[in-house]
mmCIF file of C-alpha atoms and ligand atoms in Angstrom:
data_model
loop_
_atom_site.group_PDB
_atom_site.id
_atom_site.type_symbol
_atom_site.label_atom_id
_atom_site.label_comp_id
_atom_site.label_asym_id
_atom_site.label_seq_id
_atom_site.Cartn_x
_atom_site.Cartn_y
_atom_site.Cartn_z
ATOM 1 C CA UNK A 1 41.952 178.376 204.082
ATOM 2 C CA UNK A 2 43.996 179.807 201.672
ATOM 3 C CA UNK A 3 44.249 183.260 200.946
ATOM 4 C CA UNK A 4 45.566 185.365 197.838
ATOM 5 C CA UNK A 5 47.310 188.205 197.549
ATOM 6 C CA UNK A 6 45.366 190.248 195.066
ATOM 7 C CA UNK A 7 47.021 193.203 193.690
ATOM 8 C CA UNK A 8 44.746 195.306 191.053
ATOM 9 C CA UNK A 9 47.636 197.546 189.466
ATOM 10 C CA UNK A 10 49.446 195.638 186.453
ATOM 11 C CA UNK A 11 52.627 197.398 187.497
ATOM 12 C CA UNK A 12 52.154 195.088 190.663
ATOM 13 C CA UNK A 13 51.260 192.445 188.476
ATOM 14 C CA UNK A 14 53.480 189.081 189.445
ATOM 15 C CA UNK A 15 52.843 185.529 188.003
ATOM 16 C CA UNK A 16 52.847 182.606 189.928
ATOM 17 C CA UNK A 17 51.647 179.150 190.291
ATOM 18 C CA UNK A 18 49.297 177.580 192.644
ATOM 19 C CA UNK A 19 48.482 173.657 192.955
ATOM 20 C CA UNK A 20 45.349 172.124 194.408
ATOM 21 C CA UNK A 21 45.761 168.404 194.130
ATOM 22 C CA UNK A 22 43.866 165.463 196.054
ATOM 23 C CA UNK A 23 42.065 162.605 195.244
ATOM 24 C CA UNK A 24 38.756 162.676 193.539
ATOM 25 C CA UNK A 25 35.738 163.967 195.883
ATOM 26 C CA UNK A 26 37.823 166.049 197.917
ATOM 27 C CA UNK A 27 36.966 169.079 196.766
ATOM 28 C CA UNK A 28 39.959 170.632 194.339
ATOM 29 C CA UNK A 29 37.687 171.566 191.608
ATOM 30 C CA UNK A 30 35.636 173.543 193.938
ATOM 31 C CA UNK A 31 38.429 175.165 195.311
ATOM 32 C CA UNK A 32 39.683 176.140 192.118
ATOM 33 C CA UNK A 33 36.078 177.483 191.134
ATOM 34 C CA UNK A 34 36.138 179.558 194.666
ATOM 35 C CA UNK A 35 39.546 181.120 193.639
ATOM 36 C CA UNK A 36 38.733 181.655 189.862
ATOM 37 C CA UNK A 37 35.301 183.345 191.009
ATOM 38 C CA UNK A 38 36.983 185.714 194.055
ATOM 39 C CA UNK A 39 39.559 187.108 191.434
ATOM 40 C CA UNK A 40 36.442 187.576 189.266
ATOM 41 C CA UNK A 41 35.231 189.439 191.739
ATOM 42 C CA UNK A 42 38.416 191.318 191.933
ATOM 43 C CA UNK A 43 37.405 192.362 188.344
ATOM 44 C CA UNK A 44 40.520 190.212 186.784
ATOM 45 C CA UNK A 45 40.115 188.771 183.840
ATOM 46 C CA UNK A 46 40.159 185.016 183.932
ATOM 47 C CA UNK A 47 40.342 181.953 182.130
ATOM 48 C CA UNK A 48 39.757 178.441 182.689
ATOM 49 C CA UNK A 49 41.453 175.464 180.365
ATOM 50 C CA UNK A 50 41.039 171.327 180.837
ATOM 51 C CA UNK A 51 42.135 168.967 178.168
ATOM 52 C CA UNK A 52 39.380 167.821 175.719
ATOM 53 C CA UNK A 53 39.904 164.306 177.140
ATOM 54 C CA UNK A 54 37.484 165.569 180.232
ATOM 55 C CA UNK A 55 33.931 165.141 178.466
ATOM 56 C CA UNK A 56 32.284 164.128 181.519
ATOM 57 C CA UNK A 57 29.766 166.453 181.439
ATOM 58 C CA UNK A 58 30.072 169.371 179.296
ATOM 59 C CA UNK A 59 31.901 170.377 176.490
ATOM 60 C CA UNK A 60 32.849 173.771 177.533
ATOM 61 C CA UNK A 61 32.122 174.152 181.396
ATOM 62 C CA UNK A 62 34.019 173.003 184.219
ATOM 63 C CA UNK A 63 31.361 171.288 186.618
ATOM 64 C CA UNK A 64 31.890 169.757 189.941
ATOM 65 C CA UNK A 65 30.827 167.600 191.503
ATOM 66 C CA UNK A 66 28.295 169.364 193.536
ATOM 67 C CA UNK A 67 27.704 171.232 189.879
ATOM 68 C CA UNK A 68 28.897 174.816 190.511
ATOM 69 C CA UNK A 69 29.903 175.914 186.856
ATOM 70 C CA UNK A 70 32.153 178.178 185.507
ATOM 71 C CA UNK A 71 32.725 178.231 181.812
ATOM 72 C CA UNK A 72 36.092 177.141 180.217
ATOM 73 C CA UNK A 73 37.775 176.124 177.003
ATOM 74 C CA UNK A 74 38.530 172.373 176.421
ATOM 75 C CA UNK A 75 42.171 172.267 174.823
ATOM 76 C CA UNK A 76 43.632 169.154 172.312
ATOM 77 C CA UNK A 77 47.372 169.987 174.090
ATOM 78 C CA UNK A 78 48.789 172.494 176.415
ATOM 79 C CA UNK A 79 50.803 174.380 173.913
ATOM 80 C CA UNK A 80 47.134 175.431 173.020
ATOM 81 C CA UNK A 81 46.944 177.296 176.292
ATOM 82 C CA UNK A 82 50.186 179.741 175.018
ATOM 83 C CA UNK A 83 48.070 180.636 172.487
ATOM 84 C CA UNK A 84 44.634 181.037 174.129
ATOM 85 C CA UNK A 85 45.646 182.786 177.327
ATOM 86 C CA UNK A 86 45.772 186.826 176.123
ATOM 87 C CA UNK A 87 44.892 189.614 177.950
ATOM 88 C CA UNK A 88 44.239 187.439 180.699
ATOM 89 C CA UNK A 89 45.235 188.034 184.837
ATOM 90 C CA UNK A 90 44.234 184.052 186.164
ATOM 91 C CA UNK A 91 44.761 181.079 184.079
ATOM 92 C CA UNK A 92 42.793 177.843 185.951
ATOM 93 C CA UNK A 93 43.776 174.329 184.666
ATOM 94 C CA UNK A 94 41.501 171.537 185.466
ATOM 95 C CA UNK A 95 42.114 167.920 185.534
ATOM 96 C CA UNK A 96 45.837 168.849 185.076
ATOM 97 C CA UNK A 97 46.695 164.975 185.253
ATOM 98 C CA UNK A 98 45.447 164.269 182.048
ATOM 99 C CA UNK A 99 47.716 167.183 179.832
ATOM 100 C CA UNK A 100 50.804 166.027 178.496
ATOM 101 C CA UNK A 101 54.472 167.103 180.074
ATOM 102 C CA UNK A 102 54.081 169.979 178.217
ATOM 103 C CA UNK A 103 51.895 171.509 180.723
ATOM 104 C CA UNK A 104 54.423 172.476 182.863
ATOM 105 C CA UNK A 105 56.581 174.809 180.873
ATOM 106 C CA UNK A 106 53.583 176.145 179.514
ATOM 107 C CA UNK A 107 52.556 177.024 183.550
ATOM 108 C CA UNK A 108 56.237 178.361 184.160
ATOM 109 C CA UNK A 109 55.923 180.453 180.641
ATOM 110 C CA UNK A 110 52.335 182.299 181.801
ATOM 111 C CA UNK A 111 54.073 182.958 185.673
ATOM 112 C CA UNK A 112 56.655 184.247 183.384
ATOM 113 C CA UNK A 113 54.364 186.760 181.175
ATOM 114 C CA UNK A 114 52.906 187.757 185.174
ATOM 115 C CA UNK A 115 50.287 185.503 184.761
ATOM 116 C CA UNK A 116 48.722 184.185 188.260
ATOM 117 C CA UNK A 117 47.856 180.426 187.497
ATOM 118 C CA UNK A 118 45.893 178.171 189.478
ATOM 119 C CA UNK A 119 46.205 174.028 188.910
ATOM 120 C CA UNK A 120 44.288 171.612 189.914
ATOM 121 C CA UNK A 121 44.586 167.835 189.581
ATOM 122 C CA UNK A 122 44.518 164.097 190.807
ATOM 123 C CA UNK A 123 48.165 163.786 192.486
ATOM 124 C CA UNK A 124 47.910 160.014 192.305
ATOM 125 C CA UNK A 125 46.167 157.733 189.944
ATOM 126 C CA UNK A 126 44.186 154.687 191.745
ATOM 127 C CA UNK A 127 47.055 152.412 192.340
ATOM 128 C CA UNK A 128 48.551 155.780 194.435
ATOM 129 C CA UNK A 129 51.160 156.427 191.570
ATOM 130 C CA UNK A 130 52.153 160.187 191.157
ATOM 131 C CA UNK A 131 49.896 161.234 188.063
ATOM 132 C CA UNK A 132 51.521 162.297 184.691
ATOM 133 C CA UNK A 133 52.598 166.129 184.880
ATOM 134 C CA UNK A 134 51.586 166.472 188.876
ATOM 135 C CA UNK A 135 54.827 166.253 190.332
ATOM 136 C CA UNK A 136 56.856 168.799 188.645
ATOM 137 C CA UNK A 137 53.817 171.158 188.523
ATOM 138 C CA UNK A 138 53.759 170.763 192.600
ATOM 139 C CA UNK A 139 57.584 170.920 192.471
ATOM 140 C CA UNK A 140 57.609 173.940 190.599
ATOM 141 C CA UNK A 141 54.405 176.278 192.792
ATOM 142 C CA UNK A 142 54.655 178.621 195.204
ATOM 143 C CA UNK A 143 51.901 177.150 196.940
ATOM 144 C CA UNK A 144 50.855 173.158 197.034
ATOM 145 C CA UNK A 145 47.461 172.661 198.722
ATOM 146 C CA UNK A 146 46.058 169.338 199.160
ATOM 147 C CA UNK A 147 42.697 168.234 199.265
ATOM 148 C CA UNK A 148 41.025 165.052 201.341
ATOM 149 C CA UNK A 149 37.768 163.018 200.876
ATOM 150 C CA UNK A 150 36.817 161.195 203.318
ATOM 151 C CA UNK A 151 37.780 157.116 203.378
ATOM 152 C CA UNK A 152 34.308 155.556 202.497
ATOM 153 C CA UNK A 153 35.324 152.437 204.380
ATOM 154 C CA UNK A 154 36.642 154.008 207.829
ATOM 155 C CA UNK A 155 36.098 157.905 207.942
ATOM 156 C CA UNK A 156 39.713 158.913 207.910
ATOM 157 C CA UNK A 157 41.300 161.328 205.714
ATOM 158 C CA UNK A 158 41.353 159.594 202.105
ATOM 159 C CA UNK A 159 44.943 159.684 200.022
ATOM 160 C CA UNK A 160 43.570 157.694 197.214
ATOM 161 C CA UNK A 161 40.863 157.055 194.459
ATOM 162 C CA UNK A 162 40.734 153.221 194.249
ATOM 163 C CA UNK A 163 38.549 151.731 191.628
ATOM 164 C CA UNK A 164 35.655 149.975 191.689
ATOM 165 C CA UNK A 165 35.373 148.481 188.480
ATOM 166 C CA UNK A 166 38.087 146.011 187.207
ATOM 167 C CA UNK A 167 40.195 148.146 184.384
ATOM 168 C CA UNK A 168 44.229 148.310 183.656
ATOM 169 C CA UNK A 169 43.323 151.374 181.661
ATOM 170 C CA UNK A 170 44.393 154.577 183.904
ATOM 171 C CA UNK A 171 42.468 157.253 182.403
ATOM 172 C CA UNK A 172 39.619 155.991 182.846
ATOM 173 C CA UNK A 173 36.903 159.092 183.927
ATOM 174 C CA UNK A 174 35.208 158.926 187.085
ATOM 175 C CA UNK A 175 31.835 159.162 188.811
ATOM 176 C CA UNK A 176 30.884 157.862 191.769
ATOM 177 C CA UNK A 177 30.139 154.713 190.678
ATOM 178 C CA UNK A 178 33.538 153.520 189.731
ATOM 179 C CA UNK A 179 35.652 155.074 192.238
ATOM 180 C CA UNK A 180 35.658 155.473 195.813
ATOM 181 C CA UNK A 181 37.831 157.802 198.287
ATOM 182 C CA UNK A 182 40.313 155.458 200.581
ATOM 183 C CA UNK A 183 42.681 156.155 203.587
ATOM 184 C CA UNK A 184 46.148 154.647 203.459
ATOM 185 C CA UNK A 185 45.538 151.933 206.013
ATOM 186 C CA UNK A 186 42.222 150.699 203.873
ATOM 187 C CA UNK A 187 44.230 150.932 200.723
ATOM 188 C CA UNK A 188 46.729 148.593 202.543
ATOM 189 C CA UNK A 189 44.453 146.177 203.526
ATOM 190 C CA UNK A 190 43.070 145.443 199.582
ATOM 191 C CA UNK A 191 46.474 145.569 198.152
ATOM 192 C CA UNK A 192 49.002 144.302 200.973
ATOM 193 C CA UNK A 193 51.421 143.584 197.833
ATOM 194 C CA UNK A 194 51.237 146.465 195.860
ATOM 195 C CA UNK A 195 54.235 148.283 194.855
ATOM 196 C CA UNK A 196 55.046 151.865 193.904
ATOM 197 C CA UNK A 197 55.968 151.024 190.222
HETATM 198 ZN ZN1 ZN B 1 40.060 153.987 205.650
#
């Protein structure tokens, strides 16, 4: 399990990034709620941003599945985050797939100002292509954690969310009903041609 270094004084204060990726029901939301909530407890001051494109179920709450909440602001672009993130000690960024490029000089700008910040995102989309800004943002962390469902079809360790419902469209918002987690070897077997593109 992964465990911070918490450091109350701000002369101690040193930014850095954190990614929790995976694929969708494995869990990376929670995990960023746990660490958001344990630096709460810390008594930092903390923020939580998604982009406005993530209306699943609230406007302004970041809900997971298994519907712990913890509030946070819904942003048009990530330059909005620069602005939004004051007097803050832990920045969360949920559904970080979805931002634009952006996102990750905006991350490396808030480590900069000694801001601890905490990502979390899809690392592939359902064909198992590296997802918009995810790359760099692991590329870039001090710490990379990845998350696993379990493969719905076999019960190993799922890598991917394939897609129930027939759409080219890849941002297309999931519940359990359109997606399901998948292992490598499953994947394989439904798509025996595909190709990283
Ligand atoms: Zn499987």
């Amino acid at each position: 399990m992964f465990l911070e270094r918490i450091s109350q004084s701000p002369v101690q204060r040193r930014g850095c990034i954190e990614v929790i990726c995976g694929s969708m029901f494995s869990g990376k939301t929670e995990e960023l709620i746990r660490r958001m909530k344990r630096a709460q407890f810390a008594k930092q001051r903390v923020e939580i941003f998604k982009p406005s494109i993530d209306t699943r179920y609230s406007e302004s709450d970041v809900v997971s599945h298994d519907k712990n909440v913890i509030t946070s602001t819904p942003v048009e672009s990530s330059s909005t985050i620069l602005l939004l993130a004051q007097d803050v000690d832990v920045v969360g960024v949920d559904e970080a797939q979805f931002f634009d490029p952006g996102i990750v000089e905006v991350c490396t700008e808030l480590a900069r100002r000694g801001i601890r910040v905490i990502v979390a995102g899809l690392d592939v989309d359902f064909m198992g292509r590296p997802f918009g800004p995810m790359p760099q943002l692991m590329a870039i962390a001090e710490d990379v954690y990845k998350a696993h469902a379990i493969c719905v079809r076999c019960g190993s360790l799922a890598y991917v969310s394939h897609r129930l419902v027939d759409s080219d469209k890849r941002v297309l918002l999931g519940e359990k009903e359109e997606y399901e987690p998948i292992c490598r070897e499953c994947f394989n077997q439904l798509f025996p041609d595909n190709q990283l593109t």
